[in-house]
XYZ file of C-alpha atoms in Angstrom:
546
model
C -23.774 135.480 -102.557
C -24.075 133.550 -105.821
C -26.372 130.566 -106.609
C -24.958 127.524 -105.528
C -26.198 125.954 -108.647
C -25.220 127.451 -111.839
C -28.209 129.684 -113.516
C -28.715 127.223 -116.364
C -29.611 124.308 -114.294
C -31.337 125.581 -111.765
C -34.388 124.485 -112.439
C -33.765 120.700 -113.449
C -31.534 120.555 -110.702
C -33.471 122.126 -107.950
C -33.833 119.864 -105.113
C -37.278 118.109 -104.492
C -37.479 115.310 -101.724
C -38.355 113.383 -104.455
C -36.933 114.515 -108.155
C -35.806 110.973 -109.185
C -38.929 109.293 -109.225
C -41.409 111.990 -111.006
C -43.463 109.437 -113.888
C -45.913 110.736 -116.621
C -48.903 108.490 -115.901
C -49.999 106.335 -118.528
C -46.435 106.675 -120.051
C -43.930 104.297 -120.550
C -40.844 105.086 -117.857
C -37.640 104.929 -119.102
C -35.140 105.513 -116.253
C -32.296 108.280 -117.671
C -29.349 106.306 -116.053
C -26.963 103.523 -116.973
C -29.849 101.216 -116.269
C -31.804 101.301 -119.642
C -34.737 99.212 -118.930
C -38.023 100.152 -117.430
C -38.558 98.878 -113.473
C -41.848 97.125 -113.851
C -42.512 97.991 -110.040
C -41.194 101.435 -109.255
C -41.809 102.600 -105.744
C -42.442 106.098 -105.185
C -41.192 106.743 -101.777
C -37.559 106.443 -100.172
C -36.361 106.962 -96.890
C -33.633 110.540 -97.681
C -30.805 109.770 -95.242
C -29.527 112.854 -93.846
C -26.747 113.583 -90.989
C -27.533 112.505 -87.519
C -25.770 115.744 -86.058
C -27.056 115.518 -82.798
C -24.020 112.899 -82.510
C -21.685 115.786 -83.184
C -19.436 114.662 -85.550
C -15.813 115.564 -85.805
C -15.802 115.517 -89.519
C -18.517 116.118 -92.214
C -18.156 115.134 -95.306
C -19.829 116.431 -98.150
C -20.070 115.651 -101.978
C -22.260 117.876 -103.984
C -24.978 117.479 -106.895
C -23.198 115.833 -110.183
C -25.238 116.064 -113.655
C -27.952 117.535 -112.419
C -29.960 116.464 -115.566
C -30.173 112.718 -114.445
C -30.660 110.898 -110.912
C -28.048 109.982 -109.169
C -26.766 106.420 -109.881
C -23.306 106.352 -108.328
C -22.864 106.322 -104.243
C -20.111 108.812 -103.182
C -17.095 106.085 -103.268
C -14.554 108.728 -101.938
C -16.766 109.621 -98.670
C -18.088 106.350 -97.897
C -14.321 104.816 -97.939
C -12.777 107.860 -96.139
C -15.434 107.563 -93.908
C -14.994 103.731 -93.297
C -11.261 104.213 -92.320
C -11.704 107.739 -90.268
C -14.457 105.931 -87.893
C -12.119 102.425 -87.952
C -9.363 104.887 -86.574
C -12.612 106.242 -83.550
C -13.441 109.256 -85.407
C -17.106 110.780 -85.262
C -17.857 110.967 -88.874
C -21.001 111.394 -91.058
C -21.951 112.082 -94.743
C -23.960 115.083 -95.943
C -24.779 113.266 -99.739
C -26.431 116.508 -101.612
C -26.226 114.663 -104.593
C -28.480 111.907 -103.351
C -30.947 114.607 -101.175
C -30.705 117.326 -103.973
C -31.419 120.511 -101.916
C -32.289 123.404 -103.394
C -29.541 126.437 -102.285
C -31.883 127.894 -98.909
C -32.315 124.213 -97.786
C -28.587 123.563 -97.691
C -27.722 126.849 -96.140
C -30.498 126.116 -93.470
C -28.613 122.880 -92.411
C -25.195 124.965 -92.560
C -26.281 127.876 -90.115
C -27.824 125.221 -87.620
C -25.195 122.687 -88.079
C -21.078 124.050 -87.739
C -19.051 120.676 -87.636
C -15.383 121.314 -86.259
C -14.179 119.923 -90.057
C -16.037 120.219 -93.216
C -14.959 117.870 -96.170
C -15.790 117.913 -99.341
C -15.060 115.332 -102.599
C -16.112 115.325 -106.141
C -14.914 115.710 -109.507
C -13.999 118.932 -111.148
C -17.501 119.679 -112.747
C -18.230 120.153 -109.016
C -15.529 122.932 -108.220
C -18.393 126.013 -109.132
C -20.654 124.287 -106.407
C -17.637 123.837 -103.419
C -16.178 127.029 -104.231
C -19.395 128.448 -103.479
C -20.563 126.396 -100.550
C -17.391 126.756 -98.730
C -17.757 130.912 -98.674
C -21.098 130.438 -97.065
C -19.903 128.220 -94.333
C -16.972 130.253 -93.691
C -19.270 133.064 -93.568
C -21.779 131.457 -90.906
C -18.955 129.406 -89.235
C -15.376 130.943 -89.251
C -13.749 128.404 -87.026
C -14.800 125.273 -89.108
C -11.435 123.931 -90.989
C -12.688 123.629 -94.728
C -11.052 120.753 -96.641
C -11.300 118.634 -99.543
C -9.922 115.876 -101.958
C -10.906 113.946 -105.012
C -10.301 114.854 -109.030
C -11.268 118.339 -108.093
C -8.385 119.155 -106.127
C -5.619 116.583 -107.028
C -4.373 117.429 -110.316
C -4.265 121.421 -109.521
C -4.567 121.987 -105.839
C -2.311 125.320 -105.673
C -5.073 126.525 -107.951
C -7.797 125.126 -105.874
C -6.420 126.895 -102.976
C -5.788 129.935 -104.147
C -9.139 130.553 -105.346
C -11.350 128.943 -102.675
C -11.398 129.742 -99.119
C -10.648 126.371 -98.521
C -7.802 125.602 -95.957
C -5.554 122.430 -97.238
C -6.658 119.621 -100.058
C -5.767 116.421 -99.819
C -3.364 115.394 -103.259
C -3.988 111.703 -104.010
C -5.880 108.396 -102.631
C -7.113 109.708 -99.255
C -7.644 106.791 -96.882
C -3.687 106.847 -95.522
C -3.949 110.601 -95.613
C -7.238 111.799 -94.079
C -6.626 110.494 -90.333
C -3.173 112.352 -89.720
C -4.888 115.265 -91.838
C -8.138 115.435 -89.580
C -5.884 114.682 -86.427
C -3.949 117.600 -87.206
C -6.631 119.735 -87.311
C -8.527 118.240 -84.403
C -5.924 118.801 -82.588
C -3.525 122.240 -83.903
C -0.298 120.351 -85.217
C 0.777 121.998 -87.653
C -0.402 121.081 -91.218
C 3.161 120.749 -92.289
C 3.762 117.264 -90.462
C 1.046 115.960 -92.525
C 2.124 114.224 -95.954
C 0.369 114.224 -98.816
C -1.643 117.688 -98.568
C -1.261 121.220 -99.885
C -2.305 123.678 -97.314
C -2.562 127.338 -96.693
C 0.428 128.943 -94.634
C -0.024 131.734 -92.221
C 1.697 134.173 -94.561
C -1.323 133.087 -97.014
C 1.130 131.417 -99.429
C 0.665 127.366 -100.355
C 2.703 124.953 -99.697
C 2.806 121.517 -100.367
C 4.082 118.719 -98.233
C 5.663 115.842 -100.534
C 3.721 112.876 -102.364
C 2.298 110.235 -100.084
C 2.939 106.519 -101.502
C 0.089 104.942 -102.663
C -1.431 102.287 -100.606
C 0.495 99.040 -100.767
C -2.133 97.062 -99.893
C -5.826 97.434 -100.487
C -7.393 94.859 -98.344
C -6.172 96.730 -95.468
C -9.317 99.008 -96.169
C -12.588 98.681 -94.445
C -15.504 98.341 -96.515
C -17.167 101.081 -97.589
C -19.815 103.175 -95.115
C -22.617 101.922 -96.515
C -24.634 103.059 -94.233
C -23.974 106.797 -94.193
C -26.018 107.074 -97.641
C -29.092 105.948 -99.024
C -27.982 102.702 -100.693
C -31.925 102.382 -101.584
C -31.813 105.219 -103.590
C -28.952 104.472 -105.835
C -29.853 100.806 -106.237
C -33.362 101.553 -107.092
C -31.550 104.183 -109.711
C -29.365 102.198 -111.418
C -31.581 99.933 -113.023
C -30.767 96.493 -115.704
C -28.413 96.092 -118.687
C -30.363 95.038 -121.971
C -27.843 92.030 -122.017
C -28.980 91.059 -118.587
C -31.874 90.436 -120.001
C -30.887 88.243 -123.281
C -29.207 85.874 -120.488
C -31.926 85.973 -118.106
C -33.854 84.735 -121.011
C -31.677 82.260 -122.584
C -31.682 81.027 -118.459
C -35.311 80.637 -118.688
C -35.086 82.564 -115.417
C -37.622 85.534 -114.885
C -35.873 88.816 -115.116
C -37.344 90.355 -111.722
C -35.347 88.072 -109.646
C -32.402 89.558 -110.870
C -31.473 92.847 -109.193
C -30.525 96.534 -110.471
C -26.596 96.627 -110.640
C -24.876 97.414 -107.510
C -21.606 99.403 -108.594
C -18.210 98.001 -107.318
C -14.095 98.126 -107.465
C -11.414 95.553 -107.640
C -8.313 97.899 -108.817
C -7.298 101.061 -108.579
C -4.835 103.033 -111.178
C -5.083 102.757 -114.985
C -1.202 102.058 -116.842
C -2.489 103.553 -120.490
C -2.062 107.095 -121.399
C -5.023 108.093 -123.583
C -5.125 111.688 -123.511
C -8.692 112.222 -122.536
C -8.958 110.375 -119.705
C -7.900 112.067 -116.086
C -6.802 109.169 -114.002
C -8.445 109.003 -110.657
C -5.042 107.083 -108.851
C -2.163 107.500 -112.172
C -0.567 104.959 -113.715
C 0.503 102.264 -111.014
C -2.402 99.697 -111.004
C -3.334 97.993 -107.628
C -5.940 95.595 -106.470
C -8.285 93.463 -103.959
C -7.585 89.788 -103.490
C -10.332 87.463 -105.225
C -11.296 86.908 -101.140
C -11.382 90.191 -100.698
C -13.963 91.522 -103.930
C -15.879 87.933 -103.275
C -16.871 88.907 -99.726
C -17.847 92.352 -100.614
C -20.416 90.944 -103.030
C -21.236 88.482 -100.246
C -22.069 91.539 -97.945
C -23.370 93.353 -100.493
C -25.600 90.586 -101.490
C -26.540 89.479 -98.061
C -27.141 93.399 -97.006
C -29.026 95.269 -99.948
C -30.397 91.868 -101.337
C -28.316 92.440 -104.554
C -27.315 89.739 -106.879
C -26.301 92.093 -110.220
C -22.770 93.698 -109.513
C -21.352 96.014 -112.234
C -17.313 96.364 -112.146
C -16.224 99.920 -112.229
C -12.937 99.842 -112.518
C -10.912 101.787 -115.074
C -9.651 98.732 -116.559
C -10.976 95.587 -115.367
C -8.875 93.157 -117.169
C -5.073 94.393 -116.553
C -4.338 91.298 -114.939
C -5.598 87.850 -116.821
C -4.591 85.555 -114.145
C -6.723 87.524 -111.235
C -9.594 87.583 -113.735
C -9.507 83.658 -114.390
C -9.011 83.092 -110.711
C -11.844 85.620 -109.863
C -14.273 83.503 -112.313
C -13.982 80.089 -111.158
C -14.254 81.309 -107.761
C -17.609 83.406 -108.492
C -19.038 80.502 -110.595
C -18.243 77.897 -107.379
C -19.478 80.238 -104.464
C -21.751 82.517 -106.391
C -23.712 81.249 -108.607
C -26.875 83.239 -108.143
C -25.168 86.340 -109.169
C -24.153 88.509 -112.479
C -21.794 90.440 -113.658
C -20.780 93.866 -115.711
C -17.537 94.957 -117.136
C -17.634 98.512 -117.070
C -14.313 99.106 -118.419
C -11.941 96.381 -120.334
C -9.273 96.996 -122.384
C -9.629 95.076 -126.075
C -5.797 94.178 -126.441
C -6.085 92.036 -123.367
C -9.565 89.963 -124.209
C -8.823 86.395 -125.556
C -11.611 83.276 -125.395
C -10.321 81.971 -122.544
C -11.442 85.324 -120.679
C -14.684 85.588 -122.586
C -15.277 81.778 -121.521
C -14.120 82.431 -118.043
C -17.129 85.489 -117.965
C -19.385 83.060 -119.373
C -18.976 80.566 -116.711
C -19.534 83.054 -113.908
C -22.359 84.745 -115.349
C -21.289 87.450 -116.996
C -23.742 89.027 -119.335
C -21.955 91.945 -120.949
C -18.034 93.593 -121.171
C -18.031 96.886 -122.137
C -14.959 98.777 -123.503
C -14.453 102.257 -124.866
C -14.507 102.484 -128.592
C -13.965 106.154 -128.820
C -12.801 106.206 -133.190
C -12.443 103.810 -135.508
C -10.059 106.029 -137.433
C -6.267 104.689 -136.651
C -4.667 108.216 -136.807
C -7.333 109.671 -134.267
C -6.670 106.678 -132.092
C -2.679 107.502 -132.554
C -3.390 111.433 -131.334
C -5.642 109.971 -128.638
C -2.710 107.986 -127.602
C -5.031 104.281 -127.023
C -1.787 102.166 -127.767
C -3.558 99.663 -130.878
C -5.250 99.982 -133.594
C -8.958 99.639 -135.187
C -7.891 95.238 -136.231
C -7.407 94.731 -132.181
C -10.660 97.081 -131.137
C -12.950 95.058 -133.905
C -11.624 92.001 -133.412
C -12.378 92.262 -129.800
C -15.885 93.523 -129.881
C -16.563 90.836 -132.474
C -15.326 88.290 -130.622
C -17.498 89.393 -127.662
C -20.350 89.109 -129.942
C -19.280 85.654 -130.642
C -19.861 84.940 -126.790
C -22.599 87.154 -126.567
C -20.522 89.856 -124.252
C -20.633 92.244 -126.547
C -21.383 95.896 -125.039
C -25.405 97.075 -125.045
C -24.221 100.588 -126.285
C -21.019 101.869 -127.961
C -19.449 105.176 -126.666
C -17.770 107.194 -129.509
C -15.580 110.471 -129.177
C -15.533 112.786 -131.874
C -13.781 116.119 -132.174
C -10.534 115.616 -131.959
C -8.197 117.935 -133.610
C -7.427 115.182 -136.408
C -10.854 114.593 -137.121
C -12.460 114.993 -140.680
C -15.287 113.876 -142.759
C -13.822 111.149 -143.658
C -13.513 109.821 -139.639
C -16.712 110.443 -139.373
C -17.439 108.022 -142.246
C -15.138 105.483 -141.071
C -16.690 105.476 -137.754
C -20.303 105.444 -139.265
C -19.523 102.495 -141.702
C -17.633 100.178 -138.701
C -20.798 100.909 -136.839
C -23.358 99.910 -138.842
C -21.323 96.554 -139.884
C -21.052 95.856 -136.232
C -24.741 96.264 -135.541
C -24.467 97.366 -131.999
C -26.811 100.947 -130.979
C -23.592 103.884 -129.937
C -23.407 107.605 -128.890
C -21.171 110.181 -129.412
C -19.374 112.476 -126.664
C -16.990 115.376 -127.140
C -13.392 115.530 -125.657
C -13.590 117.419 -122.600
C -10.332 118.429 -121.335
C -10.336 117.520 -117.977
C -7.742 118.970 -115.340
C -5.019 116.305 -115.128
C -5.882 115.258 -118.831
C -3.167 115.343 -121.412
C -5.698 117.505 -123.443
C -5.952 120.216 -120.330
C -2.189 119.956 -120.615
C -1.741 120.537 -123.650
C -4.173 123.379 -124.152
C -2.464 125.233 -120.754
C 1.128 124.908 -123.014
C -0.910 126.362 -126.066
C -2.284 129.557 -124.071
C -6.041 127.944 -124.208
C -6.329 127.857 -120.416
C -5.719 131.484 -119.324
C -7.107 131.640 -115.858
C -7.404 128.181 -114.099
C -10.188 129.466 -111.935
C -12.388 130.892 -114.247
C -12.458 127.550 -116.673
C -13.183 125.101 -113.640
C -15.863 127.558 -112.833
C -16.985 127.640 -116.405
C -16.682 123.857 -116.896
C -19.671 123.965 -114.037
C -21.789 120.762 -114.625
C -20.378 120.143 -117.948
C -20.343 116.664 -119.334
C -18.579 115.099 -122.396
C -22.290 114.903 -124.195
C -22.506 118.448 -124.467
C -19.965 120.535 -126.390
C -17.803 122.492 -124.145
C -14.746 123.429 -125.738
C -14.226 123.091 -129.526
C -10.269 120.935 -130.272
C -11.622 120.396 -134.038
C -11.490 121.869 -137.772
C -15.140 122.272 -137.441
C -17.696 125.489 -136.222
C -19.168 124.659 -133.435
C -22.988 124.559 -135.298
C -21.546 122.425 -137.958
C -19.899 120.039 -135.346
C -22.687 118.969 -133.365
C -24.701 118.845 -136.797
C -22.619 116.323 -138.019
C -22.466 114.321 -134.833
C -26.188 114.235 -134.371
C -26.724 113.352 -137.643
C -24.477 110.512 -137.430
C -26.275 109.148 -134.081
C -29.936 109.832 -135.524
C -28.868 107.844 -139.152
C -27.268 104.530 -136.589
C -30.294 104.875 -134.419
C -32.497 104.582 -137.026
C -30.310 101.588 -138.504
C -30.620 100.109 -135.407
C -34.670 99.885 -135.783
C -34.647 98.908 -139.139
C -32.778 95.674 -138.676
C -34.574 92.458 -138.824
C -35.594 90.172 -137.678
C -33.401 90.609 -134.119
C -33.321 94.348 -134.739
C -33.679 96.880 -131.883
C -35.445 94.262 -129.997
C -32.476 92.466 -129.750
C -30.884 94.688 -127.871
C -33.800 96.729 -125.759
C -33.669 99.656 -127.437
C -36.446 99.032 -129.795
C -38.682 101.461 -127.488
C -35.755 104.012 -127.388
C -34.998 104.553 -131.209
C -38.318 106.502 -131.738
C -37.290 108.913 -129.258
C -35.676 112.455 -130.490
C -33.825 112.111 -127.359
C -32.094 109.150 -127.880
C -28.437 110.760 -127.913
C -28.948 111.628 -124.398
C -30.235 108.764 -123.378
C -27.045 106.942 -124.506
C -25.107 109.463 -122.948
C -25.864 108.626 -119.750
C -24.402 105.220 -119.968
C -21.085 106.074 -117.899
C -18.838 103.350 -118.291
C -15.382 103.378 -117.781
C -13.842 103.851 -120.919
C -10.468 102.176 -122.120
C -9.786 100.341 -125.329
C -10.342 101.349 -128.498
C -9.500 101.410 -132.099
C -9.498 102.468 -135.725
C -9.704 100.676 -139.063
C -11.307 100.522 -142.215
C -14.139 98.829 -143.180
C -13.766 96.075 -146.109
């Protein structure tokens, strides 16, 4: 049988108990997550949660390694909600989080020939297909009567595809927590798959059929919260790590950074209504959210349980609704005012001052939104909806409030792109002063790109690029849209983020400093470092600089 883990990163991804917390003595740490400054008291142990099987559980779930270069910063959302609602509904449930334990390929096989669960799981993006596709032969090889299943971005936007190629069973299609309890049930029990909405299984005759589009859920309070306790929470708090911004505000508070914690990732909304053409939308186009009550008392739990008080919003676009936003501040800044807040993902056409002051007054240290081009007829291919005026005005007006993003993500490569976009976005970023990195468009399954390259003749066999696409992330160059070679392309990008680093050092006298990245610039690294800054990405713009 093949590696689980693709050849090329095998070794950085080959599981230690401890691979997250290796340190060069003597040197400087510099976490490679989102969090981008250095824990002044790191601890080097951690309690690895793993299965309690000798409770038998009905279902497994399973969600394997993601960017294997970096530790693991975001908990498994998918599992630990589907989890939540299948043991609400008296299910025996647990989560097998490889991405958190990071088991090398004979430690996870081990657990699969002692361990055959009646249902195994799994969730993850597409870079993860390789590593399911894989993992499922084995355990159909050790255990032919476990039902193999799965859901999430890897299975949704192609699952005839997904089936045909795996030896999975069925795939959930779509948000999971009304699905997975008549799916498991059906399995548990041997009703026929058919009577279950929103899944594409495998019929006897070995053909797939789908059974209709489930609704998506009406009302999200009706969830539970989140399984917490099926993963280690330790580990990916301890991983995440503090904004630069956080600390300009805990300054400006006179407050002492260390009582602040790492960021403790969360979502209020679900759905994204814009149509950029890079982005695969986890839940489509229809937007639904928590009540203020509802997101307050999460960070109350979360708070009271994990002793956080730094919550980062993950949501693809945080700000679709200005009067839940307003409401949500003046609530936070009466009942929690010990506590501060992220954007990860705001859209610039729908930022005005009375938002910014509304962060302000609830502690909100920084508002990140995606500023993929400055060039107007990129942002018209990439479909944003506005132009470069709305994007700049926006980030300057979070500067104003001192909102303004700690790093600028930028997307070059784009079919339309030329010198002189490159120029254009070099110029607006040096005026603006803020550090940025670059990514490549990575066309996604479910992506308007991945559709438009299958309509081209791009995408032959399915299969064979979601195996290729492997760990692949939008740093690295994985498919080529532009006018450019692909040794000129990534010359040119480099550059670009070596010259703005080094602008970013040179300026005085707030410079680097201002910003925390004065101990970053000097590294030849730094691209990657910004790269790992995952926010959620939505507003953008292009324009040219006076």
């Amino acid at each position: 049988m093949r590696n689980l883990v693709r050849r090329d990163h095998a070794d950085r991804g080959r599981a230690r108990i401890r691979p997250h917390l290796q340190r060069n003595p003597g040197k400087l740490h510099v976490p490679l997550t989102t969090g981008l400054l250095p824990d002044p008291s790191p601890s080097l142990e951690t309690n690895m949660r793993v299965p309690d099987m000798e409770k038998r559980p009905d279902v497994l779930l399973v969600y394997p390694p993601v960017m294997l270069e970096f530790q693991p910063t975001d908990p498994p959302f998918g599992c630990l909600y589907l989890a939540a609602v299948l043991r609400k509904a008296g299910i025996r449930v647990d989560i097998l989080d490889l991405n958190a334990l990071r088991w090398d390929e004979d430690e996870v096989h081990l657990f699969f020939r002692q361990h055959a669960p009646p249902i195994v799981a799994f969730s993850g993006m597409t870079t993860v297909y390789y590593y399911i596709k894989r993992l499922a032969a084995f355990i159909r090889e050790q255990s032919p009567d476990t039902k193999l299943i799965g859901g999430g971005s890897f299975a949704t936007p192609c699952p005839e595809d997904v089936l045909k190629n795996t030896v999975l069973d069925a795939v959930g299609i779509g948000e999971g927590e009304d699905t997975i309890v008549p799916f498991v049930t059906a399995l548990l029990t041997g009703t026929p798959l058919e009577t279950v909405t929103g899944i594409a299984y495998k019929a006897e005759d070995g053909t797939v059929r789908r059974t209709g589009n489930r609704h998506r859920i009406g009302e999200l309070d009706n969830l539970p919260l989140p399984a917490y306790d099926l993963v280690d929470m330790d580990l990916y708090t301890r991983n995440t790590g503090k904004r630069p911004a956080l600390a300009r505000l805990a300054k400006r508070m006179g407050i002492p950074l260390e009582v602040i914690s790492n960021y403790f990732i969360m979502f209020t909304e679900r759905g994204c209504p814009f149509t950029c053409t890079f982005c695969y939308r986890n839940y489509g186009r229809q937007t639904s959210r928590h009540s203020v009550d509802y997101v307050i008392n999460h960070i109350k739990y979360a708070r009271d349980t994990f002793g956080v008080n730094n919550i980062a919003f993950y949501d693809e676009t945080f700000n679709t609704n200005k009067k839940w936003v307003l409401e949500f501040c003046k609530r936070v800044a009466e009942e929690l005012p010990d506590c501060f807040f992220w954007v990860g993902g705001a859209r610039a056409d729908r930022l005005d001052d009375s938002i910014m002051e509304a962060f302000k007054s609830a502690n909100f240290y920084e508002v990140s939104i995606g500023v993929e081009s400055f060039d107007d007829r990129i942002l018209t291919e990439m479909q944003k909806g506005f132009d470069a005026a709305t994007l700049i005005g926006a980030l300057e007006q979070l500067q104003r409030h001192d909102l303004a993003p700690s790093v600028l993500a930028m997307l070059y490569g784009f079919p339309g792109d030329d010198e002189e976009s490159l120029a254009v976005n070099e110029a607006w970023l040096r005026r603006l002063n803020i550090p940025a990195y670059f990514q490549f468009p990575l066309p996604f399954p479910g992506t308007g790109l991945y559709d438009d390259l299958l309509r081209k003749g791009r995408i032959g066999d399915v299969d064979a690029y979601m195996e290729r696409l492997g760990d692949h992330m939008t740093q690295n160059l994985f498919m080529n849209l532009s006018r450019f070679p692909d040794d000129q392309l990534i010359v040119m990008v480099r550059g670009l983020e070596k010259r703005h680093a080094a602008h970013i050092a040179s300026l005085s006298p707030d410079g680097a400093s201002r910003w925390g990245w004065g101990h970053l610039t000097e590294r030849a690294g730094l691209s990657r470092l910004f790269s790992t800054i995952r926010q959620g990405l939505t507003g953008n713009a292009s324009h040219r600089p006076s």
